[in-house]
PDB file of C-alpha atoms in Angstrom:
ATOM      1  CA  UNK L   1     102.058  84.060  87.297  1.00  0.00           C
ATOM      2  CA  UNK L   2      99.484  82.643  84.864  1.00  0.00           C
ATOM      3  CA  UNK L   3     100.811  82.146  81.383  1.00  0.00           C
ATOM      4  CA  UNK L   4      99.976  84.248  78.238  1.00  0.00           C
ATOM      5  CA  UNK L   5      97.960  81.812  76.319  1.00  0.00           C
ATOM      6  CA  UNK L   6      99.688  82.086  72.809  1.00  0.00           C
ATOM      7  CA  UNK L   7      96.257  83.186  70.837  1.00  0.00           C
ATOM      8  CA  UNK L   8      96.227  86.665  72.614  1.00  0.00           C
ATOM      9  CA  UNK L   9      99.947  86.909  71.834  1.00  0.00           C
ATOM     10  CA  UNK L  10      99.150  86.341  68.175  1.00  0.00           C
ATOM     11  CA  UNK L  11      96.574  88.796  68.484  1.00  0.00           C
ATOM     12  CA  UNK L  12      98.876  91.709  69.910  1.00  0.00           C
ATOM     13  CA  UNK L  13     101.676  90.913  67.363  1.00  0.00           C
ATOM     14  CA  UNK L  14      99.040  91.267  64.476  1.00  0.00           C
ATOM     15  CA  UNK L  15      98.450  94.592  65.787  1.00  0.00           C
ATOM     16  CA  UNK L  16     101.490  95.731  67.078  1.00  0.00           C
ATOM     17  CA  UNK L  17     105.091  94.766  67.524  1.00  0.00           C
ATOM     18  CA  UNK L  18     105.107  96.552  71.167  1.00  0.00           C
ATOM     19  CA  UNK L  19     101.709  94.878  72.443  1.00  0.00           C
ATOM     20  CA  UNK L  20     103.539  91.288  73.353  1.00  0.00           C
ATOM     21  CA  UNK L  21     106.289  93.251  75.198  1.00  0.00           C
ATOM     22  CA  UNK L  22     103.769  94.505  77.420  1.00  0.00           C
ATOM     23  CA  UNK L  23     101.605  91.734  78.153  1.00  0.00           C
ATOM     24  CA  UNK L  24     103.477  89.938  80.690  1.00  0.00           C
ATOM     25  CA  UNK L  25     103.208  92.618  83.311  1.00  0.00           C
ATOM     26  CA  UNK L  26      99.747  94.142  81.898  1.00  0.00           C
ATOM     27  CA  UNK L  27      98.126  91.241  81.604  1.00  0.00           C
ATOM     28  CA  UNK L  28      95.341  92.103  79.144  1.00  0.00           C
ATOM     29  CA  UNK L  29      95.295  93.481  75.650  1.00  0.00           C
ATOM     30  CA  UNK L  30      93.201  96.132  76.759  1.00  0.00           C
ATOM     31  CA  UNK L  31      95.437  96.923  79.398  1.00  0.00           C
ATOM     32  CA  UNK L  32      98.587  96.707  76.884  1.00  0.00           C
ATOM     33  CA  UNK L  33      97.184  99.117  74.727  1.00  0.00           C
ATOM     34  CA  UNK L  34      96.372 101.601  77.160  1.00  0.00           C
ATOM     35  CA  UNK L  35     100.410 101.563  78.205  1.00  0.00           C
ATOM     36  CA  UNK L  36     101.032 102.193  74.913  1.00  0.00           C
ATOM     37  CA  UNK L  37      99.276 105.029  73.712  1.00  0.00           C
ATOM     38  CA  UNK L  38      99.985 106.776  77.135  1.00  0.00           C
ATOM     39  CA  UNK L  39     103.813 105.901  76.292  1.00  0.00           C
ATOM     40  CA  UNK L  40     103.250 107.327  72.931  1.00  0.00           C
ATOM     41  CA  UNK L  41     101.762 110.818  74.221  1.00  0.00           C
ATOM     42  CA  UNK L  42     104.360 110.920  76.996  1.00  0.00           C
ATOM     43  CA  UNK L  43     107.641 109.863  75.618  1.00  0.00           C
ATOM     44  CA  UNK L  44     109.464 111.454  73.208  1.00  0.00           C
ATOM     45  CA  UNK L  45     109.909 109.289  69.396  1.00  0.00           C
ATOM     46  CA  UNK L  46     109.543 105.739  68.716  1.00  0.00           C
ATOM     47  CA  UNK L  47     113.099 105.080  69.937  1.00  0.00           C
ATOM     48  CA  UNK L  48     112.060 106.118  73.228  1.00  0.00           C
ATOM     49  CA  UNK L  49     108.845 104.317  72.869  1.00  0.00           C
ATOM     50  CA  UNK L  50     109.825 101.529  72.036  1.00  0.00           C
ATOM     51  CA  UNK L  51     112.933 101.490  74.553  1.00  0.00           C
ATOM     52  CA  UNK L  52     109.788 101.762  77.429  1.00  0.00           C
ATOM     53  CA  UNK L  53     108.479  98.875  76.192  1.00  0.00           C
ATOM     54  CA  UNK L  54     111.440  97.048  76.680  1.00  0.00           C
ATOM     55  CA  UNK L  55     111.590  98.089  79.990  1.00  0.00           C
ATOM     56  CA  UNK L  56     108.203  97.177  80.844  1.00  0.00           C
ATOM     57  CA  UNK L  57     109.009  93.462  79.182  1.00  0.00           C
ATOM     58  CA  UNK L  58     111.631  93.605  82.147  1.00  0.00           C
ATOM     59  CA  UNK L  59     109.136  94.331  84.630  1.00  0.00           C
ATOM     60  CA  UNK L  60     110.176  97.783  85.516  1.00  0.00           C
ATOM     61  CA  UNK L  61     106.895  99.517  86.671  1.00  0.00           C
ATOM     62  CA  UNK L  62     105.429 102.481  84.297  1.00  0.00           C
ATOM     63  CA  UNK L  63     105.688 105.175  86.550  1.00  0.00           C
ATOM     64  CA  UNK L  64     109.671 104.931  86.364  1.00  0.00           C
ATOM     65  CA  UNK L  65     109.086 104.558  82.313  1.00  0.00           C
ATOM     66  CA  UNK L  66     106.509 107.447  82.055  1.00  0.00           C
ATOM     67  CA  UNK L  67     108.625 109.091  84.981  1.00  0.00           C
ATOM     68  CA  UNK L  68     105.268 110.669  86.609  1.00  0.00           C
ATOM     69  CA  UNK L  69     102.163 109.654  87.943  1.00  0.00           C
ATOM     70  CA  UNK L  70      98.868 111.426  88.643  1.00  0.00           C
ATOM     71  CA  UNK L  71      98.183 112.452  92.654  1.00  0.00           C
ATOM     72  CA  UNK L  72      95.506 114.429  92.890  1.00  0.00           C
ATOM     73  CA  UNK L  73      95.480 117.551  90.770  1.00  0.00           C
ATOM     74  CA  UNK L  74      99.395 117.217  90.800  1.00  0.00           C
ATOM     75  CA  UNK L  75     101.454 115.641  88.538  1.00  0.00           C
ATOM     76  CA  UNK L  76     104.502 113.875  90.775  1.00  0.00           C
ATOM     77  CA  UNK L  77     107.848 113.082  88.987  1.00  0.00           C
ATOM     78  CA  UNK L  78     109.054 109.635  89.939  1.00  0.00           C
ATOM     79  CA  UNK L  79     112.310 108.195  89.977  1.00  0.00           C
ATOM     80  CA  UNK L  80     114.266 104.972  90.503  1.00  0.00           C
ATOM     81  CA  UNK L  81     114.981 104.743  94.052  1.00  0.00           C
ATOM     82  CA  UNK L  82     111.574 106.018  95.509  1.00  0.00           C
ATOM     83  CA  UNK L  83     108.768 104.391  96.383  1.00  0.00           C
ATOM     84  CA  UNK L  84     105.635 104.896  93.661  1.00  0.00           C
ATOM     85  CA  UNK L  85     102.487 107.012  95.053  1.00  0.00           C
ATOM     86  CA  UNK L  86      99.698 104.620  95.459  1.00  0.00           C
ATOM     87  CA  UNK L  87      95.501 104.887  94.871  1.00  0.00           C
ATOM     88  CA  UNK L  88      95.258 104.272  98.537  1.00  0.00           C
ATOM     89  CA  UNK L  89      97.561 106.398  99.490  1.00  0.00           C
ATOM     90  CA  UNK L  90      96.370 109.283  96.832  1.00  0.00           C
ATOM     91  CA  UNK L  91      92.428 108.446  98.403  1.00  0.00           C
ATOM     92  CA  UNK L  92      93.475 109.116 101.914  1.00  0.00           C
ATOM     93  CA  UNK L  93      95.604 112.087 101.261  1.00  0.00           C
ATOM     94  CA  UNK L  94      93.096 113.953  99.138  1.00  0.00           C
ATOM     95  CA  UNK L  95      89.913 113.559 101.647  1.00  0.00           C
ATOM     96  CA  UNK L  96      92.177 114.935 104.312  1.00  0.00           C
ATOM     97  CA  UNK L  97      93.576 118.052 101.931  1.00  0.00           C
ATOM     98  CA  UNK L  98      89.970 118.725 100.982  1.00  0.00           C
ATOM     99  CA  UNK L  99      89.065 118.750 105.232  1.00  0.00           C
ATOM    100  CA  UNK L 100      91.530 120.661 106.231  1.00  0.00           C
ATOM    101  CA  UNK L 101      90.726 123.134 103.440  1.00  0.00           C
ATOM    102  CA  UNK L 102      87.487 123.820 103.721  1.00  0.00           C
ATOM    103  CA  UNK L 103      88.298 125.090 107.182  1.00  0.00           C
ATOM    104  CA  UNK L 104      89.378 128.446 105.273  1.00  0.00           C
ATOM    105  CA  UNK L 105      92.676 128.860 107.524  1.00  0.00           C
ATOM    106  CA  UNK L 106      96.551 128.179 107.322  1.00  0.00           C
ATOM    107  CA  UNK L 107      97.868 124.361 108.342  1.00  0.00           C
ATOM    108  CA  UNK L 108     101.185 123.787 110.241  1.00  0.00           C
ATOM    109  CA  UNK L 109     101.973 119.784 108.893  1.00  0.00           C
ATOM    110  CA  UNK L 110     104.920 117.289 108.912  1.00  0.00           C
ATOM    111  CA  UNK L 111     104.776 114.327 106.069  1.00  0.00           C
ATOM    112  CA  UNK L 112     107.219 112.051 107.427  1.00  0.00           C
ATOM    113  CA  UNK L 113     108.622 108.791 104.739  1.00  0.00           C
ATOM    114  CA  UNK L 114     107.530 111.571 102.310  1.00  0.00           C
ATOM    115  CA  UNK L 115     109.410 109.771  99.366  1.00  0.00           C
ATOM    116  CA  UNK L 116     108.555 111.602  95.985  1.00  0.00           C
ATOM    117  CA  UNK L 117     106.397 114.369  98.623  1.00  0.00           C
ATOM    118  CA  UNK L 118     103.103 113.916  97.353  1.00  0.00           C
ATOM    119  CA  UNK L 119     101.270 113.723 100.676  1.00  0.00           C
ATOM    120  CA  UNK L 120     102.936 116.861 101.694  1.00  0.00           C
ATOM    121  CA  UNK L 121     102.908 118.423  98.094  1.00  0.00           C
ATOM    122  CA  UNK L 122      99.336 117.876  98.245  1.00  0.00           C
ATOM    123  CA  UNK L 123      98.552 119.488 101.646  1.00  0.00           C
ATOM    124  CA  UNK L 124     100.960 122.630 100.660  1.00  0.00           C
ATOM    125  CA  UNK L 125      98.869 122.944  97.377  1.00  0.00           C
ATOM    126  CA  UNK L 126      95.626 122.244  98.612  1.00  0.00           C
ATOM    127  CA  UNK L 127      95.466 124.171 102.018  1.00  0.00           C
ATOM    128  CA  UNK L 128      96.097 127.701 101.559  1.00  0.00           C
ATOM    129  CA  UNK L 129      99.353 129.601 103.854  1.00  0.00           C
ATOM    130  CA  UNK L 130     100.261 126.107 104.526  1.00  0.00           C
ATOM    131  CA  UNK L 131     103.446 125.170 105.711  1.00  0.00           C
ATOM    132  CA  UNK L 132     104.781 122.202 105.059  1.00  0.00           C
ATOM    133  CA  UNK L 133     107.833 119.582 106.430  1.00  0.00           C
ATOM    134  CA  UNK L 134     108.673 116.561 104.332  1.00  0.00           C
ATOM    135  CA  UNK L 135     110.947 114.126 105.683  1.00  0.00           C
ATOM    136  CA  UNK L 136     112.915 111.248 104.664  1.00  0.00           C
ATOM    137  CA  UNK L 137     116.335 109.360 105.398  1.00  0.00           C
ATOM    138  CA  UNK L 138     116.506 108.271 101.860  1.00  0.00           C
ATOM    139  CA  UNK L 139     118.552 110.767  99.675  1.00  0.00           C
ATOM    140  CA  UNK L 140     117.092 109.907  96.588  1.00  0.00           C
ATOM    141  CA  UNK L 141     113.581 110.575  98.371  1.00  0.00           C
ATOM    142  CA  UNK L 142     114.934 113.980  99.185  1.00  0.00           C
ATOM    143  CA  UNK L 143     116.118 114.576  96.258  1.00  0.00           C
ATOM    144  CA  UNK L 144     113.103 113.578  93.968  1.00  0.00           C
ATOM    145  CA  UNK L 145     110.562 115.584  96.826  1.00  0.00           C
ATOM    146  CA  UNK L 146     112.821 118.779  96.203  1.00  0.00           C
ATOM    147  CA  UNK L 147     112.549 118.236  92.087  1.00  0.00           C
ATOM    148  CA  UNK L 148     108.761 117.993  92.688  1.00  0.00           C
ATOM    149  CA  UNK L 149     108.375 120.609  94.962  1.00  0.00           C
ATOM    150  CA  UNK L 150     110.874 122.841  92.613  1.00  0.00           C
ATOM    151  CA  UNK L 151     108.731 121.613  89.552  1.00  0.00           C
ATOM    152  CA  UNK L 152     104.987 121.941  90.552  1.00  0.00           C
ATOM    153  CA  UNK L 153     105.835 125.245  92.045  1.00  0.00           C
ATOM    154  CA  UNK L 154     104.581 124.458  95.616  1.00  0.00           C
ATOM    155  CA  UNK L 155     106.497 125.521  98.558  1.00  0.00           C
ATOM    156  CA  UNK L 156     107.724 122.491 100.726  1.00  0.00           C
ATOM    157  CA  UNK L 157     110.462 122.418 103.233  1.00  0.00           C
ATOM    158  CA  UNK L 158     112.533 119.059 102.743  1.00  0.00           C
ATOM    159  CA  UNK L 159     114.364 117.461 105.428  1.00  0.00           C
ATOM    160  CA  UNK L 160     116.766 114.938 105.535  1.00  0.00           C
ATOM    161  CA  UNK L 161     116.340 112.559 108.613  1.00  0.00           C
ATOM    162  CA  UNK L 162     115.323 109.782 110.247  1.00  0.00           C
ATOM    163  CA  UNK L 163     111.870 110.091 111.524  1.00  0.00           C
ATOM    164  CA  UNK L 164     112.713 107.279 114.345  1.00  0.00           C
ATOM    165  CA  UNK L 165     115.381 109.195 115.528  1.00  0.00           C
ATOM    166  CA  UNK L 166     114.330 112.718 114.989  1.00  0.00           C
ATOM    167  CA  UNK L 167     115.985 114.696 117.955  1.00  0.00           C
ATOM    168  CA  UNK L 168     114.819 117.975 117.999  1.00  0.00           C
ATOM    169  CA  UNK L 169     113.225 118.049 114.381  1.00  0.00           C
ATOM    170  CA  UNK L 170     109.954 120.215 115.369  1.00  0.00           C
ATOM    171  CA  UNK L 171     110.022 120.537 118.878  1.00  0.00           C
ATOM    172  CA  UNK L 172     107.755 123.683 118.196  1.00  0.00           C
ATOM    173  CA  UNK L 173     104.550 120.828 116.729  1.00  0.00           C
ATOM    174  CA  UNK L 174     102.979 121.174 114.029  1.00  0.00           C
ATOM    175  CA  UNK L 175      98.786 120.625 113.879  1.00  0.00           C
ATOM    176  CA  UNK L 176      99.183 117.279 112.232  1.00  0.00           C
ATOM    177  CA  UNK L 177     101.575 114.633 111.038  1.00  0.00           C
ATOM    178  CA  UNK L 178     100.725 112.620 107.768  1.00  0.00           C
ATOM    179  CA  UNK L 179     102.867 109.145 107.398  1.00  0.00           C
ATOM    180  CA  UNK L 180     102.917 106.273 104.887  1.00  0.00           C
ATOM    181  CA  UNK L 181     105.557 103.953 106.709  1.00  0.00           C
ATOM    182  CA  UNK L 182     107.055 101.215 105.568  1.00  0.00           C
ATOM    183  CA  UNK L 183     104.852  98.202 106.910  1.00  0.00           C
ATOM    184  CA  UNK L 184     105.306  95.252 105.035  1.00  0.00           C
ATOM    185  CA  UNK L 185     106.816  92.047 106.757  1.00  0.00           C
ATOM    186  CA  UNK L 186     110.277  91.428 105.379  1.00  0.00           C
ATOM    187  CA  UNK L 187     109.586  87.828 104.882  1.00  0.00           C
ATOM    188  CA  UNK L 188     105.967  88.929 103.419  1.00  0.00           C
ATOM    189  CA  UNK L 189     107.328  91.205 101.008  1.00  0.00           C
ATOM    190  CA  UNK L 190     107.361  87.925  98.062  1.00  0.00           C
ATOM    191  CA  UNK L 191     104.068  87.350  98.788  1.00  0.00           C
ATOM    192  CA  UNK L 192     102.422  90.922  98.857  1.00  0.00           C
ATOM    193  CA  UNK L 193     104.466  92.244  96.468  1.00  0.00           C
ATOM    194  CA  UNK L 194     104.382  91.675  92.678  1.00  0.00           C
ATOM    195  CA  UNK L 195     107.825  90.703  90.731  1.00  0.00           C
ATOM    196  CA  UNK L 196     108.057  94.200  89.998  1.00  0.00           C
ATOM    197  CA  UNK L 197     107.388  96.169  92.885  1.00  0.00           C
ATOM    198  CA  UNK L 198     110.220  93.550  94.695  1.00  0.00           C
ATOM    199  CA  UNK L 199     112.477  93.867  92.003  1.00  0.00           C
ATOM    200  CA  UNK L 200     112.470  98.074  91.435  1.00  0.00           C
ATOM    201  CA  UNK L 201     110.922  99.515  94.669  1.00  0.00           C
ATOM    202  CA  UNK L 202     113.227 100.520  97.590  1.00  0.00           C
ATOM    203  CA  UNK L 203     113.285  98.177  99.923  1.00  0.00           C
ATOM    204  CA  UNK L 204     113.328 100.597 102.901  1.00  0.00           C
ATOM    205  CA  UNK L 205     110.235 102.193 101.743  1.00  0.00           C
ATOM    206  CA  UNK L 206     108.118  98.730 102.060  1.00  0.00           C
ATOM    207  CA  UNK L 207     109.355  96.665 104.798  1.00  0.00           C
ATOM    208  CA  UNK L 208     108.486  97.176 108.205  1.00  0.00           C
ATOM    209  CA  UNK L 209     105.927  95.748 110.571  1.00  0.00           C
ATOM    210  CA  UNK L 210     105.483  97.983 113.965  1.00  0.00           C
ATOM    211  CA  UNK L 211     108.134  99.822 114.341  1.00  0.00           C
ATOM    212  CA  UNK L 212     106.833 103.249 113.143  1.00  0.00           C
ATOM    213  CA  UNK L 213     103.470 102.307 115.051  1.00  0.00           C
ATOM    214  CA  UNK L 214     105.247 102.442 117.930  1.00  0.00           C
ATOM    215  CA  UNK L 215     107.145 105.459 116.930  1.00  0.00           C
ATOM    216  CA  UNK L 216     104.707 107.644 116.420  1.00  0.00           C
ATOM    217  CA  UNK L 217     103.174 106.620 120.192  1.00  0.00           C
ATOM    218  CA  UNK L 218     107.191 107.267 121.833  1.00  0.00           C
ATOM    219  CA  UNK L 219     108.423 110.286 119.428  1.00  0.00           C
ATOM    220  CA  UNK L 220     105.535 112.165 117.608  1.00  0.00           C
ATOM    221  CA  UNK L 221     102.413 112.228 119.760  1.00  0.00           C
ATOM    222  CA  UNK L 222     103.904 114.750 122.008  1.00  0.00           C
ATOM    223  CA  UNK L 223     104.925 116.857 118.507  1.00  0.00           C
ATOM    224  CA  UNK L 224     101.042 116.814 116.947  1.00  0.00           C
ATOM    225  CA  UNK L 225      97.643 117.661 117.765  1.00  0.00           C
ATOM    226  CA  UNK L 226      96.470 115.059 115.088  1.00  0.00           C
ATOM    227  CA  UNK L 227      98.605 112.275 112.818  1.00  0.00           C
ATOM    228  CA  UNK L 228      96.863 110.157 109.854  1.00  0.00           C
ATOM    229  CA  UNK L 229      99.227 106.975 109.654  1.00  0.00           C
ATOM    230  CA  UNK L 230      98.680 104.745 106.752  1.00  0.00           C
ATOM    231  CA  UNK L 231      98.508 101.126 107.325  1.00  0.00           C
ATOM    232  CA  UNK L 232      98.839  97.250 105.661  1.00  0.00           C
ATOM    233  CA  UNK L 233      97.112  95.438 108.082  1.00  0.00           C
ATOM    234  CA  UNK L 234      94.270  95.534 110.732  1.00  0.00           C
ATOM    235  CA  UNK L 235      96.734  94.658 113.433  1.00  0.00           C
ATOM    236  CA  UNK L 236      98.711  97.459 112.781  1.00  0.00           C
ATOM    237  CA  UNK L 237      95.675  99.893 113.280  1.00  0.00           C
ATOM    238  CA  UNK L 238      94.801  98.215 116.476  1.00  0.00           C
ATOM    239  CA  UNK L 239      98.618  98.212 117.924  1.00  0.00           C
ATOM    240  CA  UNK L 240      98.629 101.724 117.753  1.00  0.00           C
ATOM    241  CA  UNK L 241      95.070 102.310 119.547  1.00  0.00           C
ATOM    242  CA  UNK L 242      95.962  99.988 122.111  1.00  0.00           C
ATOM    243  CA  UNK L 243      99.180 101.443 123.009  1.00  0.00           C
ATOM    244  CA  UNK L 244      97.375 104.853 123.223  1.00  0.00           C
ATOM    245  CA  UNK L 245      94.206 102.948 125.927  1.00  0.00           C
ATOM    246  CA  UNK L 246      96.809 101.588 127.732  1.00  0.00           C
ATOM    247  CA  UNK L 247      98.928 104.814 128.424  1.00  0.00           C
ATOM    248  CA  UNK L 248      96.960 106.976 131.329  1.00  0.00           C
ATOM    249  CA  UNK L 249      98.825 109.904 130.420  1.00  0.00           C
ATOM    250  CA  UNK L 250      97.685 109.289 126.124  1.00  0.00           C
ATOM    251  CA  UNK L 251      93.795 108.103 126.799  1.00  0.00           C
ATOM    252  CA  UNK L 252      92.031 110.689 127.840  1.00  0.00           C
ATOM    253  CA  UNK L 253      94.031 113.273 125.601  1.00  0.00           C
ATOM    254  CA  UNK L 254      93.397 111.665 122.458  1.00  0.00           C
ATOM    255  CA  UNK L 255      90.703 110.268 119.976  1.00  0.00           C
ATOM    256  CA  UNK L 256      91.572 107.193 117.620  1.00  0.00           C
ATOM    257  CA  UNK L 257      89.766 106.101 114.408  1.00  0.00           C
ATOM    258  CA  UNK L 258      90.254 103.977 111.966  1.00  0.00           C
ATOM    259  CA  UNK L 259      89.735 104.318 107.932  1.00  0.00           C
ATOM    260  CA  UNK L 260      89.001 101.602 105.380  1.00  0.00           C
ATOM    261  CA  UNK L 261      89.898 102.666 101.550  1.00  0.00           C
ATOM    262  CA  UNK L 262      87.576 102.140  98.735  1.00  0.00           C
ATOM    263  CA  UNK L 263      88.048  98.086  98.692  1.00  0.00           C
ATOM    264  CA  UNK L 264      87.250  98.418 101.690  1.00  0.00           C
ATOM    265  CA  UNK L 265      90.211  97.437 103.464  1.00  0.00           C
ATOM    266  CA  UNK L 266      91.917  98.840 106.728  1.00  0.00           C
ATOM    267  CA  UNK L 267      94.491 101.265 105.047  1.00  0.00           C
ATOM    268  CA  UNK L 268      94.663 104.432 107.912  1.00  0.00           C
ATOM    269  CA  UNK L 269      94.955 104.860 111.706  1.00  0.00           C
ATOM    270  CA  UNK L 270      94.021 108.549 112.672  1.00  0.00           C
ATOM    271  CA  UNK L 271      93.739 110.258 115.802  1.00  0.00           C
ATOM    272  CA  UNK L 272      93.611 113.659 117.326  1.00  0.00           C
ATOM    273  CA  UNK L 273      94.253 115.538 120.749  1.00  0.00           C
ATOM    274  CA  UNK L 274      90.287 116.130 122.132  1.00  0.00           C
ATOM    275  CA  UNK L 275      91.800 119.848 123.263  1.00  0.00           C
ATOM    276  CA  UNK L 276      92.854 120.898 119.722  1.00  0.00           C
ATOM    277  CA  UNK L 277      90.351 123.205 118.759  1.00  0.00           C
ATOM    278  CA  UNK L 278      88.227 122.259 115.735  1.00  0.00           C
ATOM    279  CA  UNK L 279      89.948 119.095 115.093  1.00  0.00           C
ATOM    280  CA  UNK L 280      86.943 117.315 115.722  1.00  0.00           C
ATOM    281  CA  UNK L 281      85.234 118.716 112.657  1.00  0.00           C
ATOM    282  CA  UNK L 282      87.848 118.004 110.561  1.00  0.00           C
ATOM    283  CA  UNK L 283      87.679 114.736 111.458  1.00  0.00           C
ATOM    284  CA  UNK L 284      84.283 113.765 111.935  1.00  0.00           C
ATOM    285  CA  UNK L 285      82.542 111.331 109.498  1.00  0.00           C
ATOM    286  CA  UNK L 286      86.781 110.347 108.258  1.00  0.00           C
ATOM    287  CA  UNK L 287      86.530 106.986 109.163  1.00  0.00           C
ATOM    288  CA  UNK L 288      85.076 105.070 112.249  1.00  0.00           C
ATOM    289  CA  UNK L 289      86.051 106.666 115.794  1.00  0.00           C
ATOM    290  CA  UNK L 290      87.124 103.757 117.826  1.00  0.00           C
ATOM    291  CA  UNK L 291      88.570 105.186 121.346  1.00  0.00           C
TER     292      UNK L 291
END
């Protein structure tokens, strides 16, 4: 990590004792000022800001300081424990809620990994008569998507369970199943990760490579008539549409596309069953049909 040259620490100290506790993990002045004033309108006295600040200097990330962050029109409590909604993930998320919205009927959808449960949150908000599963093995992600779902007053069924080994967890389907897996090689995590996302961030919410890829081909495919998988890496888009080509009895049922975020890199594998009525319009124009 480059080091803070010692003129812009002057300049924070001149203008506030808090600005040099925030630089190392903001960076910029501009950037440590921001954190402050939204730690001053959040938190609750000086004590408590100045006790964030601290905590920032340690390299815990804002969201557990603030102890919310913005995903769409929600507001999604965030705790220690549980993995921190993304911008990618938030992009994704909302395009699909707005799609499946517009269609003017009820949705039937599973969020599996659902941590805090802001994909699913988002889908039972947004899409009117929805109903929603959100599941997790992580108790702390169950308990923090309950709080949220409890808090922002939007009905979400929370299930405890792991979505490799689901057994008959909705047998009956469901119209589509969101997922943002953990897909980060262990032994990339140093390198992809910053200091503080290694550090604070659950583990099991990050690392992974292909194993829910694969899941989702084995276990869910047969559950869905669409899924919207977020992904880390090209390969990992690709590994799922060539285990879905390759299977006779998965080719000709479904329809695979990819999705690039606003960087423009590969951040969603999509598909849907070509029998599922009006699936194709909702998905049309998402990303780039590739099977």
């Amino acid at each position: 990590m480059p080091r803070i040259a010692p003129s812009l620490m002057r300049t924070a100290c001149a203008e506030s004792r808090l600005l040099p506790l925030l630089l190392p993990e903001s960076r910029t002045l501009e950037q440590a000022r921001t954190e402050l004033r939204w730690m001053r309108a959040e938190l609750c006295g000086a004590a408590a800001v100045a006790r964030g600040c601290r905590q920032r200097y340690r390299g815990v990330p804002l969201q557990y300081v603030l102890g919310t962050q913005p995903f769409g029109p929600l507001e999604v409590r965030c705790r220690r424990g549980v993995l921190i909604p993304r911008w990618e993930t938030e992009e994704w998320a909302c395009e699909l809620a707005r799609r499946f919205a517009a269609r003017g009927r009820s949705l039937r959808a599973a969020d599996l990994c659902t941590g805090t449960g802001c994909v699913g949150l988002l889908l039972a908000h947004s899409v009117r008569g929805a109903r929603v599963t959100a599941v997790d093995v992580s108790e702390a992600a169950v308990a923090a998507a309950r709080q949220n779902a409890a808090a922002l007053r939007v009905p979400l069924e929370v299930v405890r369970a792991d979505v490799r080994q689901p057994g008959g967890l909705l047998r009956d389907g469901v119209e589509v199943v969101t997922c943002n897996p953990p897909y980060i090689p262990t032994d990339a995590l140093p390198r992809e990760c910053t200091r503080s996302v290694c550090r604070y961030e659950p583990q099991l919410a990050l690392a992974g490579d292909l194993e829910f890829y694969d899941n989702l081909v084995d276990v869910w495919l047969a559950r869905t008539d669409s899924f919207v998988y977020e992904v880390g890496y090209a390969e990992q888009s690709r590994h799922v549409l060539a285990r879905i080509a390759a299977d006779p009895a998965l080719r000709g049922v479904w329809r695979v596309g990819f999705r690039e975020d606003a960087r423009g890199q590969p951040r969603v594998v999509y598909g849907y069953r070509t029998a599922a009525a009006g699936l194709d319009a909702v998905f049309e124009g998402y990303g780039r049909l590739m099977h």
